[in-house]
């Protein structure tokens, strides 16, 4: 786990970069899991690499940066996805099992 000062510095730098683009960065502690359902998302997009499902506390089209995974765009919701929960789309069931469920800090760039 990163020291708190590293996460704070990352958030500050991200917000400095995001502000001129009209975005605002927040850092949340999130339960991060994975899913592999193919098809249409709640926003009407087709699931693909970078698709993220999140609770209603994170708006559609927010960019989510997840350690050890990368960045994706919130395009989906789910009946089991509550506030503070992020679900990453992966192309295979094996990948979702390998990822499991992790509690970790996540950077959210709000649209």
Short mmCIF file of C-alpha atoms in Angstrom, two decimals:
data_model
loop_
_atom_site.label_atom_id
_atom_site.label_comp_id
_atom_site.label_asym_id
_atom_site.label_seq_id
_atom_site.Cartn_x
_atom_site.Cartn_y
_atom_site.Cartn_z
CA UNK A 1 0.00 0.00 0.00
CA UNK A 2 1.30 3.45 -0.89
CA UNK A 3 2.04 5.87 1.94
CA UNK A 4 -0.68 8.48 2.40
CA UNK A 5 1.62 11.32 1.33
CA UNK A 6 2.22 9.66 -2.06
CA UNK A 7 -1.51 9.33 -2.66
CA UNK A 8 -2.06 12.94 -1.59
CA UNK A 9 0.70 14.17 -3.92
CA UNK A 10 -0.74 12.12 -6.78
CA UNK A 11 -4.18 13.60 -6.17
CA UNK A 12 -2.84 17.17 -6.04
CA UNK A 13 -0.87 16.70 -9.25
CA UNK A 14 -3.85 15.08 -10.97
CA UNK A 15 -6.13 17.94 -9.93
CA UNK A 16 -3.59 20.52 -11.18
CA UNK A 17 -3.53 18.78 -14.56
CA UNK A 18 -7.31 18.23 -14.66
CA UNK A 19 -8.40 21.75 -13.65
CA UNK A 20 -7.53 23.46 -16.96
CA UNK A 21 -9.51 20.74 -18.73
CA UNK A 22 -12.61 21.58 -16.71
CA UNK A 23 -12.35 18.45 -14.56
CA UNK A 24 -12.05 17.97 -10.83
CA UNK A 25 -10.12 15.08 -9.29
CA UNK A 26 -11.15 13.31 -6.10
CA UNK A 27 -9.57 10.41 -4.24
CA UNK A 28 -11.85 7.75 -2.76
CA UNK A 29 -11.27 4.49 -0.93
CA UNK A 30 -13.18 2.00 -2.99
CA UNK A 31 -14.11 -1.65 -3.10
CA UNK A 32 -12.83 -2.67 -6.55
CA UNK A 33 -14.07 -5.85 -8.22
CA UNK A 34 -14.33 -7.11 -11.81
CA UNK A 35 -16.99 -8.42 -14.18
CA UNK A 36 -17.00 -10.01 -17.63
CA UNK A 37 -20.53 -9.52 -19.01
CA UNK A 38 -20.54 -8.71 -22.73
CA UNK A 39 -23.21 -6.39 -24.07
CA UNK A 40 -24.72 -2.97 -23.58
CA UNK A 41 -23.96 -0.90 -20.51
CA UNK A 42 -26.46 1.23 -18.60
CA UNK A 43 -25.28 4.25 -20.61
CA UNK A 44 -25.82 2.45 -23.93
CA UNK A 45 -22.13 1.77 -24.69
CA UNK A 46 -20.83 -1.70 -25.54
CA UNK A 47 -18.59 -3.27 -22.90
CA UNK A 48 -14.92 -3.18 -23.83
CA UNK A 49 -11.50 -2.68 -22.27
CA UNK A 50 -11.73 0.40 -20.04
CA UNK A 51 -15.44 0.03 -19.21
CA UNK A 52 -16.16 0.71 -15.55
CA UNK A 53 -19.34 0.21 -13.54
CA UNK A 54 -19.72 2.38 -10.46
CA UNK A 55 -22.25 3.45 -7.88
CA UNK A 56 -24.40 6.49 -8.51
CA UNK A 57 -21.95 8.59 -6.47
CA UNK A 58 -19.67 8.59 -9.54
CA UNK A 59 -21.37 10.10 -12.63
CA UNK A 60 -21.30 8.55 -16.09
CA UNK A 61 -18.28 9.64 -18.19
CA UNK A 62 -16.06 10.09 -15.13
CA UNK A 63 -12.53 8.77 -15.63
CA UNK A 64 -11.47 6.32 -12.94
CA UNK A 65 -7.78 5.58 -12.33
CA UNK A 66 -7.21 2.28 -10.53
CA UNK A 67 -3.78 1.15 -9.30
CA UNK A 68 -2.44 -1.99 -11.03
CA UNK A 69 -5.22 -1.77 -13.65
CA UNK A 70 -5.15 1.61 -15.37
CA UNK A 71 -7.82 4.10 -16.35
CA UNK A 72 -11.35 3.61 -17.58
CA UNK A 73 -14.62 5.45 -18.08
CA UNK A 74 -17.73 4.96 -15.96
CA UNK A 75 -20.37 3.72 -18.40
CA UNK A 76 -22.24 1.13 -16.38
CA UNK A 77 -24.23 0.56 -13.21
CA UNK A 78 -25.33 -2.69 -11.63
CA UNK A 79 -27.79 -3.97 -9.07
CA UNK A 80 -24.89 -5.00 -6.78
CA UNK A 81 -22.88 -1.82 -7.40
CA UNK A 82 -23.32 0.54 -4.47
CA UNK A 83 -21.74 3.91 -3.70
CA UNK A 84 -18.02 3.51 -3.10
CA UNK A 85 -17.85 0.40 -5.31
CA UNK A 86 -16.07 0.24 -8.66
CA UNK A 87 -16.43 -2.77 -10.98
CA UNK A 88 -13.89 -3.15 -13.80
CA UNK A 89 -14.83 -4.87 -17.05
CA UNK A 90 -12.45 -7.67 -18.07
CA UNK A 91 -12.67 -9.88 -21.13
CA UNK A 92 -12.56 -13.28 -19.39
CA UNK A 93 -13.95 -14.91 -16.29
CA UNK A 94 -10.44 -16.06 -15.38
CA UNK A 95 -9.25 -12.44 -15.27
CA UNK A 96 -12.11 -11.47 -12.96
CA UNK A 97 -11.30 -14.34 -10.59
CA UNK A 98 -7.61 -13.43 -10.61
CA UNK A 99 -8.45 -9.78 -9.83
CA UNK A 100 -10.88 -10.69 -7.04
CA UNK A 101 -12.06 -7.85 -4.82
CA UNK A 102 -9.71 -5.25 -3.41
CA UNK A 103 -10.04 -2.25 -1.12
CA UNK A 104 -7.88 0.49 -2.59
CA UNK A 105 -7.62 4.21 -3.28
CA UNK A 106 -9.06 5.25 -6.63
CA UNK A 107 -8.71 8.60 -8.39
CA UNK A 108 -11.89 9.88 -10.03
CA UNK A 109 -11.82 12.67 -12.61
CA UNK A 110 -15.32 14.11 -12.64
CA UNK A 111 -16.63 15.37 -16.00
#
